Amino acid sequence: MTSVKEFRIEREATTDSLGAGSFVFTDDYSVFDWGKMPDQIPDKGASLCTMGAFNFELLEAEGVPTHYRGVVDHNGDSDSVVSLEEASSPPWEMAIELTQVPDLPNEGRDYDYDHYHEAAGENYLIPLEIVFRNRVPIGSSLRSRTEPAEHGLEYDSWPDEAVDLAEPIVEFSTKYEEGDRYLERAEADRIAGVADIDALADLAREVNRILTEQAESAGLDHQDGKIECLYYQGEIRVADVVGTFDENRFSYEGSQLSKEVLRQYHKRTQPEWVQAVEAAKAEAKQDNVADWKSLCTVDPEPLSDDVLETARDLYCAGTNAYTGHDLFEAPPLSSAIGAVQRL
């Protein structure tokens, strides 16, 4: 189970075969790696499931292999796995193929990836996130970790405005470590196991291209995102969920259309909690402690009903706009964005 979606298993994966199961998308949300926050956002789960299914079907149509099997249509007495178009209402459960996720032992912040891959064989979830960036905004961690010249950019230093990229930057980060970190290519290659690191980068670029083109067709700007992948008998497939407002950053007419809205709102309204989270992460890193959250001295406060309703409209109106279908009862996207700007 993740912090915002639940995991159902119909058939376990083995060393020789994929299993079957589903993601159940809840209305929970998470910011700053906290996990489940005190509130729920109405219809968020259905909007993310819908957008994820839409994107998986886009990828499959372009020949990109994925673990997607369809959405679960809860209609009447029986449930059935159908395409998004065939669903009787916006779905909140997605049927997927399952792979193996072995244990990843650790001592503090040192993780034993050799153990992971010895147990994984040739059927496993690659323990990486592959990040792609079409824009480098102010405040991006990329600015503190790298110089523009490392990415072929003709700047002596990062400028004081966002940088739009002619070609996406692809990076790798850990997935299962308590405090995830960005990796040099050689370490990412080792952590990926038998999966080819260059093939992962190429796959991320292709997914980014497809999502960016879809966003542009809907009048949206796709700024960055990530994929997670499984490896099965020599083939890399896109896994988890892809191209939603939680996994990726989109904007509309210069305004954020993603979970970034919630992050920024908490920074403005609950700065003590955000600072406590940052301090706990720094202390955990310094002391080689995996569980940073146990060091955090402040808990997040619930949000007001009007903020939750505004967030709900943003997710639902954004999904309507991105897919080109009025699947949710929601205001026009411009109105939803306007409400966010007034928070």
mmCIF file of C-alpha atoms in Angstrom:
data_model
loop_
_atom_site.group_PDB
_atom_site.id
_atom_site.type_symbol
_atom_site.label_atom_id
_atom_site.label_comp_id
_atom_site.label_asym_id
_atom_site.label_seq_id
_atom_site.Cartn_x
_atom_site.Cartn_y
_atom_site.Cartn_z
ATOM 1 C CA MET A 1 0.000 0.000 0.000
ATOM 2 C CA THR A 2 1.187 3.514 -0.782
ATOM 3 C CA SER A 3 0.126 6.643 1.051
ATOM 4 C CA VAL A 4 -2.623 7.508 -1.451
ATOM 5 C CA LYS A 5 -3.595 4.251 -3.134
ATOM 6 C CA GLU A 6 -4.267 0.748 -1.906
ATOM 7 C CA PHE A 7 -3.006 -2.462 -3.413
ATOM 8 C CA ARG A 8 -5.130 -5.542 -4.110
ATOM 9 C CA ILE A 9 -3.621 -8.874 -5.112
ATOM 10 C CA GLU A 10 -5.553 -11.451 -7.132
ATOM 11 C CA ARG A 11 -2.578 -13.615 -8.080
ATOM 12 C CA GLU A 12 0.944 -13.323 -6.730
ATOM 13 C CA ALA A 13 3.861 -12.814 -9.094
ATOM 14 C CA THR A 14 6.506 -15.544 -9.165
ATOM 15 C CA THR A 15 10.041 -15.723 -10.496
ATOM 16 C CA ASP A 16 8.618 -17.020 -13.787
ATOM 17 C CA SER A 17 5.324 -15.181 -14.231
ATOM 18 C CA LEU A 18 3.590 -11.887 -13.632
ATOM 19 C CA GLY A 19 0.736 -11.737 -11.195
ATOM 20 C CA ALA A 20 -2.532 -9.822 -11.305
ATOM 21 C CA GLY A 21 -4.025 -7.213 -9.034
ATOM 22 C CA SER A 22 -5.217 -3.644 -8.866
ATOM 23 C CA PHE A 23 -4.625 -0.186 -7.483
ATOM 24 C CA VAL A 24 -7.479 1.341 -5.501
ATOM 25 C CA PHE A 25 -7.125 5.107 -5.687
ATOM 26 C CA THR A 26 -8.221 6.800 -2.482
ATOM 27 C CA ASP A 27 -8.995 10.459 -1.867
ATOM 28 C CA ASP A 28 -5.945 10.754 0.394
ATOM 29 C CA TYR A 29 -3.042 12.997 -0.514
ATOM 30 C CA SER A 30 0.581 13.394 0.535
ATOM 31 C CA VAL A 31 3.018 16.308 0.377
ATOM 32 C CA PHE A 32 6.708 16.556 1.330
ATOM 33 C CA ASP A 33 6.929 12.731 1.581
ATOM 34 C CA TRP A 34 4.812 12.844 4.749
ATOM 35 C CA GLY A 35 2.441 10.072 3.759
ATOM 36 C CA LYS A 36 -1.277 10.276 4.418
ATOM 37 C CA MET A 37 -2.309 13.800 5.396
ATOM 38 C CA PRO A 38 -5.152 14.580 7.849
ATOM 39 C CA ASP A 39 -7.753 15.274 5.126
ATOM 40 C CA GLN A 40 -9.167 13.729 1.992
ATOM 41 C CA ILE A 41 -9.876 15.548 -1.272
ATOM 42 C CA PRO A 42 -13.252 14.479 -2.710
ATOM 43 C CA ASP A 43 -13.051 12.685 -6.095
ATOM 44 C CA LYS A 44 -9.257 12.901 -6.145
ATOM 45 C CA GLY A 45 -8.885 9.129 -6.367
ATOM 46 C CA ALA A 46 -11.246 8.816 -9.314
ATOM 47 C CA SER A 47 -9.618 11.729 -11.131
ATOM 48 C CA LEU A 48 -6.127 10.231 -10.777
ATOM 49 C CA CYS A 49 -7.313 6.760 -11.779
ATOM 50 C CA THR A 50 -9.070 8.213 -14.822
ATOM 51 C CA MET A 51 -6.085 10.265 -15.909
ATOM 52 C CA GLY A 52 -3.685 7.385 -15.309
ATOM 53 C CA ALA A 53 -5.826 4.974 -17.319
ATOM 54 C CA PHE A 54 -6.144 7.507 -20.125
ATOM 55 C CA ASN A 55 -2.360 7.850 -20.267
ATOM 56 C CA PHE A 56 -1.692 4.127 -20.129
ATOM 57 C CA GLU A 57 -4.025 3.664 -23.078
ATOM 58 C CA LEU A 58 -2.181 6.444 -24.925
ATOM 59 C CA LEU A 59 1.133 4.690 -24.269
ATOM 60 C CA GLU A 60 -0.189 1.306 -25.368
ATOM 61 C CA ALA A 61 -1.506 2.864 -28.589
ATOM 62 C CA GLU A 62 2.017 4.169 -29.253
ATOM 63 C CA GLY A 63 3.555 0.744 -28.672
ATOM 64 C CA VAL A 64 4.935 1.433 -25.189
ATOM 65 C CA PRO A 65 4.635 -1.701 -23.006
ATOM 66 C CA THR A 66 2.970 -1.190 -19.614
ATOM 67 C CA HIS A 67 1.519 -3.214 -16.751
ATOM 68 C CA TYR A 68 -1.977 -1.769 -17.332
ATOM 69 C CA ARG A 69 -4.908 -4.190 -17.845
ATOM 70 C CA GLY A 70 -7.850 -1.774 -17.752
ATOM 71 C CA VAL A 71 -10.090 -0.177 -15.160
ATOM 72 C CA VAL A 72 -12.457 -2.003 -12.842
ATOM 73 C CA ASP A 73 -16.058 -1.071 -13.574
ATOM 74 C CA HIS A 74 -18.154 -1.374 -10.415
ATOM 75 C CA ASN A 75 -21.531 -1.558 -12.104
ATOM 76 C CA GLY A 76 -24.280 -3.608 -10.549
ATOM 77 C CA ASP A 77 -23.617 -6.941 -8.873
ATOM 78 C CA SER A 78 -20.431 -7.818 -10.747
ATOM 79 C CA ASP A 79 -17.150 -6.042 -11.384
ATOM 80 C CA SER A 80 -15.453 -6.227 -14.765
ATOM 81 C CA VAL A 81 -12.157 -5.036 -16.228
ATOM 82 C CA VAL A 82 -12.862 -2.718 -19.151
ATOM 83 C CA SER A 83 -11.241 0.083 -21.109
ATOM 84 C CA LEU A 84 -11.681 3.614 -19.822
ATOM 85 C CA GLU A 85 -14.181 4.367 -22.580
ATOM 86 C CA GLU A 86 -16.304 1.380 -21.552
ATOM 87 C CA ALA A 87 -16.474 2.361 -17.866
ATOM 88 C CA SER A 88 -19.948 3.361 -16.692
ATOM 89 C CA SER A 89 -18.566 6.134 -14.446
ATOM 90 C CA PRO A 90 -15.165 7.605 -13.572
ATOM 91 C CA PRO A 91 -13.226 4.628 -12.184
ATOM 92 C CA TRP A 92 -11.327 4.499 -8.923
ATOM 93 C CA GLU A 93 -9.746 1.067 -9.376
ATOM 94 C CA MET A 94 -7.147 0.128 -12.005
ATOM 95 C CA ALA A 95 -6.317 -3.464 -12.969
ATOM 96 C CA ILE A 96 -2.601 -4.134 -13.389
ATOM 97 C CA GLU A 97 -0.066 -6.897 -13.843
ATOM 98 C CA LEU A 98 2.067 -7.513 -10.783
ATOM 99 C CA THR A 99 5.775 -8.115 -10.524
ATOM 100 C CA GLN A 100 7.992 -9.079 -7.611
ATOM 101 C CA VAL A 101 9.163 -6.516 -5.059
ATOM 102 C CA PRO A 102 11.781 -8.239 -2.886
ATOM 103 C CA ASP A 103 12.855 -6.966 0.507
ATOM 104 C CA LEU A 104 15.518 -4.260 0.495
ATOM 105 C CA PRO A 105 17.497 -4.665 3.739
ATOM 106 C CA ASN A 106 19.221 -1.635 5.178
ATOM 107 C CA GLU A 107 21.455 -0.534 8.004
ATOM 108 C CA GLY A 108 20.672 3.113 8.545
ATOM 109 C CA ARG A 109 20.881 4.726 5.122
ATOM 110 C CA ASP A 110 22.928 1.894 3.567
ATOM 111 C CA TYR A 111 20.737 -0.362 1.406
ATOM 112 C CA ASP A 112 21.582 -3.859 0.158
ATOM 113 C CA TYR A 113 20.610 -3.850 -3.521
ATOM 114 C CA ASP A 114 22.571 -7.051 -4.148
ATOM 115 C CA HIS A 115 20.132 -8.852 -1.852
ATOM 116 C CA TYR A 116 17.196 -7.276 -3.698
ATOM 117 C CA HIS A 117 18.375 -8.494 -7.098
ATOM 118 C CA GLU A 118 19.395 -11.953 -5.913
ATOM 119 C CA ALA A 119 15.772 -12.458 -4.889
ATOM 120 C CA ALA A 120 14.340 -10.685 -7.944
ATOM 121 C CA GLY A 121 15.673 -12.788 -10.802
ATOM 122 C CA GLU A 122 14.217 -11.495 -14.071
ATOM 123 C CA ASN A 123 10.821 -10.422 -12.769
ATOM 124 C CA TYR A 124 10.995 -7.361 -10.523
ATOM 125 C CA LEU A 125 10.068 -3.755 -9.975
ATOM 126 C CA ILE A 126 13.125 -1.696 -10.840
ATOM 127 C CA PRO A 127 13.950 0.185 -7.611
ATOM 128 C CA LEU A 128 14.372 3.542 -9.346
ATOM 129 C CA GLU A 129 12.310 6.540 -10.315
ATOM 130 C CA ILE A 130 13.193 7.916 -13.739
ATOM 131 C CA VAL A 131 12.602 11.667 -13.728
ATOM 132 C CA PHE A 132 12.223 13.826 -16.838
ATOM 133 C CA ARG A 133 12.247 17.606 -16.927
ATOM 134 C CA ASN A 134 11.080 19.929 -19.688
ATOM 135 C CA ARG A 135 11.556 23.013 -17.536
ATOM 136 C CA VAL A 136 13.849 23.968 -14.664
ATOM 137 C CA PRO A 137 11.853 26.316 -12.418
ATOM 138 C CA ILE A 138 13.158 28.575 -9.695
ATOM 139 C CA GLY A 139 13.737 26.441 -6.622
ATOM 140 C CA SER A 140 14.312 23.199 -8.533
ATOM 141 C CA SER A 141 16.707 20.856 -6.748
ATOM 142 C CA LEU A 142 18.504 20.448 -10.077
ATOM 143 C CA ARG A 143 19.941 23.950 -9.639
ATOM 144 C CA SER A 144 21.605 23.096 -6.347
ATOM 145 C CA ARG A 145 22.957 19.758 -7.566
ATOM 146 C CA THR A 146 24.235 20.592 -11.044
ATOM 147 C CA GLU A 147 25.518 23.383 -13.259
ATOM 148 C CA PRO A 148 23.821 24.400 -16.544
ATOM 149 C CA ALA A 149 26.830 23.310 -18.603
ATOM 150 C CA GLU A 150 26.343 19.725 -17.401
ATOM 151 C CA HIS A 151 23.123 19.694 -19.431
ATOM 152 C CA GLY A 152 24.487 21.437 -22.507
ATOM 153 C CA LEU A 153 22.924 24.774 -21.553
ATOM 154 C CA GLU A 154 24.719 27.979 -22.486
ATOM 155 C CA TYR A 155 24.609 29.647 -19.086
ATOM 156 C CA ASP A 156 27.531 30.297 -16.743
ATOM 157 C CA SER A 157 25.121 29.869 -13.843
ATOM 158 C CA TRP A 158 21.413 29.239 -13.435
ATOM 159 C CA PRO A 159 19.431 32.372 -14.380
ATOM 160 C CA ASP A 160 16.895 34.016 -12.083
ATOM 161 C CA GLU A 161 13.970 32.734 -14.102
ATOM 162 C CA ALA A 162 12.627 29.375 -15.207
ATOM 163 C CA VAL A 163 14.560 27.675 -17.995
ATOM 164 C CA ASP A 164 12.601 25.894 -20.725
ATOM 165 C CA LEU A 165 14.565 23.026 -22.228
ATOM 166 C CA ALA A 166 14.850 22.154 -25.908
ATOM 167 C CA GLU A 167 15.515 18.537 -24.902
ATOM 168 C CA PRO A 168 14.341 16.955 -21.650
ATOM 169 C CA ILE A 169 16.776 16.234 -18.851
ATOM 170 C CA VAL A 170 16.507 12.665 -17.547
ATOM 171 C CA GLU A 171 17.660 11.762 -14.040
ATOM 172 C CA PHE A 172 17.430 8.767 -11.741
ATOM 173 C CA SER A 173 16.508 8.646 -8.075
ATOM 174 C CA THR A 174 16.071 5.867 -5.558
ATOM 175 C CA LYS A 175 12.562 4.595 -4.929
ATOM 176 C CA TYR A 176 12.530 2.547 -1.733
ATOM 177 C CA GLU A 177 14.986 4.361 0.480
ATOM 178 C CA GLU A 178 13.472 6.215 3.412
ATOM 179 C CA GLY A 179 15.036 9.447 2.188
ATOM 180 C CA ASP A 180 15.202 9.114 -1.585
ATOM 181 C CA ARG A 181 18.170 10.656 -3.382
ATOM 182 C CA TYR A 182 19.289 11.491 -6.910
ATOM 183 C CA LEU A 183 21.945 9.243 -8.395
ATOM 184 C CA GLU A 184 24.906 9.414 -10.707
ATOM 185 C CA ARG A 185 24.402 7.281 -13.813
ATOM 186 C CA ALA A 186 26.852 4.567 -12.676
ATOM 187 C CA GLU A 187 25.093 4.046 -9.341
ATOM 188 C CA ALA A 188 21.681 4.082 -11.021
ATOM 189 C CA ASP A 189 22.949 1.416 -13.431
ATOM 190 C CA ARG A 190 23.989 -0.786 -10.517
ATOM 191 C CA ILE A 191 20.682 -0.313 -8.689
ATOM 192 C CA ALA A 192 18.703 -1.100 -11.866
ATOM 193 C CA GLY A 193 20.077 -4.650 -11.919
ATOM 194 C CA VAL A 194 19.895 -6.407 -15.290
ATOM 195 C CA ALA A 195 17.598 -3.696 -16.687
ATOM 196 C CA ASP A 196 19.521 -1.501 -19.136
ATOM 197 C CA ILE A 197 19.938 2.037 -17.822
ATOM 198 C CA ASP A 198 20.065 3.575 -21.311
ATOM 199 C CA ALA A 199 16.852 1.789 -22.255
ATOM 200 C CA LEU A 200 15.209 3.222 -19.138
ATOM 201 C CA ALA A 201 16.295 6.731 -20.111
ATOM 202 C CA ASP A 202 15.027 6.260 -23.674
ATOM 203 C CA LEU A 203 11.705 4.951 -22.385
ATOM 204 C CA ALA A 204 11.337 7.968 -20.103
ATOM 205 C CA ARG A 205 11.936 10.310 -23.051
ATOM 206 C CA GLU A 206 9.302 8.513 -25.117
ATOM 207 C CA VAL A 207 6.736 8.649 -22.317
ATOM 208 C CA ASN A 208 7.535 12.319 -21.827
ATOM 209 C CA ARG A 209 7.018 12.990 -25.538
ATOM 210 C CA ILE A 210 3.599 11.332 -25.557
ATOM 211 C CA LEU A 211 2.404 13.088 -22.402
ATOM 212 C CA THR A 212 3.742 16.456 -23.550
ATOM 213 C CA GLU A 213 1.955 16.198 -26.890
ATOM 214 C CA GLN A 214 -1.307 15.257 -25.173
ATOM 215 C CA ALA A 215 -0.959 18.150 -22.745
ATOM 216 C CA GLU A 216 -0.288 20.594 -25.573
ATOM 217 C CA SER A 217 -3.403 19.396 -27.394
ATOM 218 C CA ALA A 218 -5.398 20.289 -24.262
ATOM 219 C CA GLY A 219 -3.774 23.701 -23.826
ATOM 220 C CA LEU A 220 -1.615 22.557 -20.913
ATOM 221 C CA ASP A 221 2.127 22.838 -20.344
ATOM 222 C CA HIS A 222 3.836 19.631 -19.186
ATOM 223 C CA GLN A 223 6.825 20.650 -17.077
ATOM 224 C CA ASP A 224 8.200 17.473 -15.516
ATOM 225 C CA GLY A 225 7.321 14.032 -14.267
ATOM 226 C CA LYS A 226 8.552 10.528 -13.607
ATOM 227 C CA ILE A 227 8.000 6.909 -14.444
ATOM 228 C CA GLU A 228 8.546 3.675 -12.575
ATOM 229 C CA CYS A 229 9.170 0.450 -14.444
ATOM 230 C CA LEU A 230 9.178 -3.299 -14.082
ATOM 231 C CA TYR A 231 11.565 -5.742 -15.719
ATOM 232 C CA TYR A 232 10.172 -9.046 -16.939
ATOM 233 C CA GLN A 233 12.159 -11.582 -18.944
ATOM 234 C CA GLY A 234 14.148 -9.013 -20.877
ATOM 235 C CA GLU A 235 11.379 -6.421 -21.356
ATOM 236 C CA ILE A 236 10.981 -3.121 -19.524
ATOM 237 C CA ARG A 237 7.371 -2.036 -18.946
ATOM 238 C CA VAL A 238 6.008 1.190 -17.506
ATOM 239 C CA ALA A 239 4.490 0.447 -14.094
ATOM 240 C CA ASP A 240 2.823 2.231 -11.173
ATOM 241 C CA VAL A 241 0.709 5.084 -12.605
ATOM 242 C CA VAL A 242 1.837 7.688 -15.090
ATOM 243 C CA GLY A 243 1.126 11.290 -16.035
ATOM 244 C CA THR A 244 -1.266 12.375 -13.297
ATOM 245 C CA PHE A 245 -1.358 15.612 -11.341
ATOM 246 C CA ASP A 246 0.409 13.821 -8.474
ATOM 247 C CA GLU A 247 3.227 12.260 -10.510
ATOM 248 C CA ASN A 248 3.808 15.135 -12.933
ATOM 249 C CA ARG A 249 3.760 18.917 -12.983
ATOM 250 C CA PHE A 250 1.469 20.659 -15.439
ATOM 251 C CA SER A 251 0.469 24.286 -15.755
ATOM 252 C CA TYR A 252 -2.362 26.152 -17.446
ATOM 253 C CA GLU A 253 -1.836 29.714 -18.646
ATOM 254 C CA GLY A 254 1.120 30.044 -16.291
ATOM 255 C CA SER A 255 -0.626 28.654 -13.194
ATOM 256 C CA GLN A 256 0.253 25.356 -11.558
ATOM 257 C CA LEU A 257 -2.066 22.422 -12.198
ATOM 258 C CA SER A 258 -0.611 19.708 -9.992
ATOM 259 C CA LYS A 259 0.014 18.649 -6.423
ATOM 260 C CA GLU A 260 2.483 21.534 -6.327
ATOM 261 C CA VAL A 261 -0.522 23.749 -5.492
ATOM 262 C CA LEU A 262 -0.968 21.858 -2.215
ATOM 263 C CA ARG A 263 2.746 21.969 -1.443
ATOM 264 C CA GLN A 264 2.875 25.719 -1.920
ATOM 265 C CA TYR A 265 -0.313 26.232 0.109
ATOM 266 C CA HIS A 266 1.204 24.360 3.051
ATOM 267 C CA LYS A 267 4.390 26.402 2.747
ATOM 268 C CA ARG A 268 2.341 29.595 3.047
ATOM 269 C CA THR A 269 -0.097 28.516 5.738
ATOM 270 C CA GLN A 270 1.836 25.921 7.778
ATOM 271 C CA PRO A 271 5.472 27.049 7.575
ATOM 272 C CA GLU A 272 6.310 25.624 11.011
ATOM 273 C CA TRP A 273 5.388 22.119 9.877
ATOM 274 C CA VAL A 274 7.254 22.442 6.558
ATOM 275 C CA GLN A 275 10.358 23.693 8.366
ATOM 276 C CA ALA A 276 10.102 20.848 10.875
ATOM 277 C CA VAL A 277 9.952 18.331 8.016
ATOM 278 C CA GLU A 278 13.048 19.840 6.404
ATOM 279 C CA ALA A 279 14.890 19.846 9.732
ATOM 280 C CA ALA A 280 13.971 16.210 10.417
ATOM 281 C CA LYS A 281 15.193 15.112 6.990
ATOM 282 C CA ALA A 282 18.479 16.959 7.483
ATOM 283 C CA GLU A 283 18.968 15.466 10.958
ATOM 284 C CA ALA A 284 18.228 11.960 9.678
ATOM 285 C CA LYS A 285 20.758 12.347 6.896
ATOM 286 C CA GLN A 286 23.412 13.650 9.268
ATOM 287 C CA ASP A 287 22.821 10.855 11.800
ATOM 288 C CA ASN A 288 22.445 8.092 9.175
ATOM 289 C CA VAL A 289 18.870 7.408 10.310
ATOM 290 C CA ALA A 290 16.427 5.978 7.766
ATOM 291 C CA ASP A 291 13.152 7.033 9.438
ATOM 292 C CA TRP A 292 13.256 10.828 9.278
ATOM 293 C CA LYS A 293 9.577 11.167 10.132
ATOM 294 C CA SER A 294 10.163 9.884 13.663
ATOM 295 C CA LEU A 295 12.387 12.928 14.202
ATOM 296 C CA CYS A 296 9.762 15.458 13.125
ATOM 297 C CA THR A 297 8.387 17.435 16.065
ATOM 298 C CA VAL A 298 5.357 19.001 14.329
ATOM 299 C CA ASP A 299 2.318 17.394 12.663
ATOM 300 C CA PRO A 300 0.343 18.931 9.775
ATOM 301 C CA GLU A 301 -2.987 20.583 10.496
ATOM 302 C CA PRO A 302 -6.229 19.764 8.628
ATOM 303 C CA LEU A 303 -7.296 22.026 5.783
ATOM 304 C CA SER A 304 -10.560 23.956 5.699
ATOM 305 C CA ASP A 305 -13.509 22.657 3.677
ATOM 306 C CA ASP A 306 -13.261 25.453 1.118
ATOM 307 C CA VAL A 307 -9.602 24.624 0.423
ATOM 308 C CA LEU A 308 -10.454 20.939 -0.013
ATOM 309 C CA GLU A 309 -13.296 21.801 -2.394
ATOM 310 C CA THR A 310 -10.995 24.064 -4.404
ATOM 311 C CA ALA A 311 -8.438 21.253 -4.632
ATOM 312 C CA ARG A 312 -11.190 18.850 -5.702
ATOM 313 C CA ASP A 313 -12.293 21.159 -8.511
ATOM 314 C CA LEU A 314 -8.689 21.558 -9.657
ATOM 315 C CA TYR A 315 -8.141 17.794 -9.963
ATOM 316 C CA CYS A 316 -11.489 17.164 -11.658
ATOM 317 C CA ALA A 317 -11.465 20.158 -14.017
ATOM 318 C CA GLY A 318 -7.868 19.362 -14.926
ATOM 319 C CA THR A 319 -8.729 15.751 -15.733
ATOM 320 C CA ASN A 320 -11.660 16.882 -17.889
ATOM 321 C CA ALA A 321 -9.396 19.275 -19.786
ATOM 322 C CA TYR A 322 -6.518 16.821 -20.226
ATOM 323 C CA THR A 323 -8.673 13.950 -21.484
ATOM 324 C CA GLY A 324 -10.980 16.147 -23.549
ATOM 325 C CA HIS A 325 -14.057 14.591 -21.915
ATOM 326 C CA ASP A 326 -16.412 15.992 -19.276
ATOM 327 C CA LEU A 327 -16.105 12.994 -16.983
ATOM 328 C CA PHE A 328 -16.552 14.943 -13.743
ATOM 329 C CA GLU A 329 -18.978 17.618 -12.678
ATOM 330 C CA ALA A 330 -16.562 20.503 -12.309
ATOM 331 C CA PRO A 331 -16.181 24.154 -13.287
ATOM 332 C CA PRO A 332 -14.183 25.149 -16.367
ATOM 333 C CA LEU A 333 -10.467 24.817 -15.785
ATOM 334 C CA SER A 334 -9.970 28.589 -15.911
ATOM 335 C CA SER A 335 -12.471 28.989 -13.054
ATOM 336 C CA ALA A 336 -10.825 26.244 -11.004
ATOM 337 C CA ILE A 337 -7.430 27.895 -11.484
ATOM 338 C CA GLY A 338 -8.898 31.251 -10.495
ATOM 339 C CA ALA A 339 -10.188 29.768 -7.244
ATOM 340 C CA VAL A 340 -6.713 28.384 -6.493
ATOM 341 C CA GLN A 341 -5.155 31.796 -7.062
ATOM 342 C CA ARG A 342 -7.544 33.299 -4.511
ATOM 343 C CA LEU A 343 -6.550 30.889 -1.744
#
